[in-house]
Amino acid sequence: MKITDTALEEFKLVGIFVRTNNKNEFTPNLGKIPGNFNRYFGEKIFEKIQHRVKPFVTYAVYTEYESDENGEYTHFLGEEVSSFENQDTSLFKTITISKNSYLKFTSAKGKMPDIVINVWQKIWSMQHSEFHGKRNFLADFELYDSRAIDPENSEVDIYIGKSSY
């Protein structure tokens, strides 16, 4: 696993969402995130998004945190867009990821979803000082690009938003 400091400019996303929490996600039959992924890819939701910037690059965003990783949050799946115009508001949620500093975690290559779970377990075990700032719980996201096509040999990036001390 590789960890780097990075900063990103603001960008817009369009996609679908569920509201959940980590307790439910680790309880059999209560997790909503797998169903969100199944719906997004099974119904080819991405094909209905207008103004796609990088087709087939999927963002899984954790946002609208109630508190921290122990509270409720929104899990969002979608793609970056150049505009929110002409989006189907009955189907989609739009979010703007603000300009921010992040710790970027690049997973080891391996089997999905194990590689993603391993990175999150590392993140949850970290002390505040290891973030080179304070985790801000505004928006964190997983980035699935061409490196994640083969579920047996994937690599993903996870971005954790942070603020200065």
Coordinates of C-alpha atoms in Angstrom, one line a residue:
M1 CA 0.0 0.0 0.0
K2 CA 1.3 3.4 -0.9
I3 CA 0.2 6.6 1.0
T4 CA 0.7 10.1 -0.5
D5 CA -0.4 13.7 0.4
T6 CA -2.3 15.3 -2.5
A7 CA -4.6 18.2 -3.2
L8 CA -7.5 18.2 -5.6
E9 CA -9.5 21.0 -7.2
E10 CA -13.3 21.1 -7.0
F11 CA -15.2 18.6 -9.3
K12 CA -18.8 17.6 -9.9
L13 CA -20.3 14.2 -9.7
V14 CA -23.7 12.7 -10.7
G15 CA -24.9 9.3 -9.5
I16 CA -27.0 7.3 -7.1
F17 CA -26.9 7.0 -3.3
V18 CA -27.9 5.2 -0.2
R19 CA -27.8 6.2 3.4
T20 CA -26.0 3.7 5.7
N21 CA -23.5 3.2 8.5
N22 CA -20.5 0.9 9.1
K23 CA -22.3 -1.1 11.8
N24 CA -24.9 -2.2 9.2
E25 CA -22.3 -2.7 6.5
F26 CA -20.5 -5.3 8.6
T27 CA -23.8 -7.0 9.6
P28 CA -25.0 -9.8 7.2
N29 CA -28.1 -8.8 5.2
L30 CA -28.1 -5.1 6.5
G31 CA -25.4 -3.6 4.3
K32 CA -26.7 -1.3 1.6
I33 CA -23.4 -0.6 -0.3
P34 CA -23.2 -4.0 -2.2
G35 CA -26.8 -3.3 -3.4
N36 CA -25.8 0.2 -4.5
F37 CA -22.9 -1.2 -6.6
N38 CA -25.2 -4.0 -8.0
R39 CA -27.8 -1.4 -9.0
Y40 CA -25.3 1.0 -10.5
F41 CA -23.5 -1.5 -12.7
G42 CA -26.4 -4.0 -13.2
E43 CA -28.8 -1.3 -14.5
K44 CA -25.9 0.5 -16.3
I45 CA -26.8 3.7 -14.4
F46 CA -23.6 5.3 -15.7
E47 CA -24.9 5.2 -19.3
K48 CA -27.7 7.6 -18.3
I49 CA -25.4 10.3 -16.9
Q50 CA -25.0 13.3 -19.2
H51 CA -21.7 15.3 -19.7
R52 CA -19.4 12.5 -18.5
V53 CA -15.8 13.7 -18.2
K54 CA -14.1 10.3 -17.8
P55 CA -16.5 7.5 -18.9
F56 CA -16.2 4.3 -16.9
V57 CA -14.1 6.0 -14.1
T58 CA -16.4 5.5 -11.0
Y59 CA -16.3 7.4 -7.8
A60 CA -17.6 5.7 -4.6
V61 CA -18.0 8.7 -2.3
Y62 CA -18.6 8.7 1.5
T63 CA -20.1 12.0 2.4
E64 CA -22.8 13.8 4.5
Y65 CA -21.3 12.2 7.6
E66 CA -23.4 12.4 10.8
S67 CA -20.3 12.5 12.9
D68 CA -17.3 10.2 12.0
E69 CA -16.9 6.6 10.7
N70 CA -19.2 5.4 13.5
G71 CA -22.2 7.5 12.4
E72 CA -24.6 7.6 9.4
Y73 CA -23.2 8.7 6.1
T74 CA -24.2 8.8 2.4
H75 CA -22.6 6.3 0.0
F76 CA -22.7 7.7 -3.5
L77 CA -21.7 6.0 -6.8
G78 CA -21.2 8.0 -9.9
E79 CA -19.0 9.7 -12.4
E80 CA -17.5 13.1 -12.9
V81 CA -19.4 15.5 -15.1
S82 CA -18.7 18.8 -16.7
S83 CA -22.2 20.1 -16.0
F84 CA -25.3 19.3 -13.9
E85 CA -27.5 20.5 -16.8
N86 CA -30.0 18.0 -18.2
Q87 CA -29.4 15.3 -15.5
D88 CA -32.4 13.2 -14.6
T89 CA -33.1 14.5 -11.1
S90 CA -35.7 11.8 -10.4
L91 CA -32.9 9.2 -10.8
F92 CA -29.7 11.1 -9.8
K93 CA -28.1 13.0 -7.0
T94 CA -25.6 15.7 -7.8
I95 CA -22.7 16.5 -5.5
T96 CA -19.7 18.8 -5.7
I97 CA -16.5 17.7 -4.1
S98 CA -14.8 20.9 -2.8
K99 CA -11.2 21.8 -3.3
N100 CA -9.4 20.0 -0.5
S101 CA -6.3 18.2 0.8
Y102 CA -6.3 14.4 0.9
L103 CA -4.3 11.4 2.0
K104 CA -4.3 9.1 -1.1
F105 CA -4.1 5.4 -0.3
T106 CA -3.2 3.2 -3.3
S107 CA -4.1 -0.4 -2.6
A108 CA -1.9 -3.4 -3.2
K109 CA -3.0 -5.4 -6.3
G110 CA -5.4 -8.2 -5.5
K111 CA -8.9 -9.5 -5.3
M112 CA -11.9 -7.2 -4.9
P113 CA -13.4 -6.3 -2.4
D114 CA -10.6 -7.5 -0.2
I115 CA -8.1 -4.9 -1.3
V116 CA -10.6 -2.1 -0.5
I117 CA -11.5 -3.5 2.9
N118 CA -7.8 -3.8 3.7
V119 CA -7.2 -0.1 3.0
W120 CA -10.2 0.9 5.0
Q121 CA -9.0 -1.2 8.0
K122 CA -5.6 0.6 7.8
I123 CA -7.4 4.0 7.7
W124 CA -9.6 3.2 10.7
S125 CA -6.5 2.1 12.7
M126 CA -4.5 5.3 12.1
Q127 CA -3.9 7.9 14.7
H128 CA -4.7 11.6 13.9
S129 CA -1.1 12.4 13.7
E130 CA -0.6 9.9 10.9
F131 CA -3.0 11.9 8.6
H132 CA -0.6 14.9 8.4
G133 CA -3.6 16.9 9.5
K134 CA -7.0 16.1 10.9
R135 CA -9.5 13.9 9.0
N136 CA -12.4 16.2 8.2
F137 CA -15.3 13.8 7.3
L138 CA -16.5 16.1 4.5
A139 CA -16.0 13.7 1.6
D140 CA -13.8 10.6 1.2
F141 CA -13.9 8.5 -1.9
E142 CA -12.7 5.4 -3.7
L143 CA -11.6 5.8 -7.3
Y144 CA -12.3 2.8 -9.7
D145 CA -10.5 3.2 -13.0
S146 CA -9.0 0.9 -15.6
R147 CA -6.8 -0.7 -12.8
A148 CA -10.0 -2.2 -11.3
I149 CA -11.4 -4.0 -14.3
D150 CA -10.2 -7.4 -13.3
P151 CA -11.8 -8.3 -10.0
E152 CA -9.1 -10.9 -9.3
N153 CA -6.2 -8.4 -9.9
S154 CA -7.4 -4.9 -9.1
E155 CA -5.9 -1.8 -7.7
V156 CA -7.8 1.2 -6.3
D157 CA -7.1 4.6 -4.8
I158 CA -8.9 5.8 -1.7
Y159 CA -8.8 9.5 -0.9
I160 CA -9.4 10.7 2.7
G161 CA -10.2 14.3 3.2
K162 CA -8.2 16.2 5.8
S163 CA -7.7 19.7 7.3
S164 CA -4.8 21.4 8.8
Y165 CA -4.2 20.8 12.6

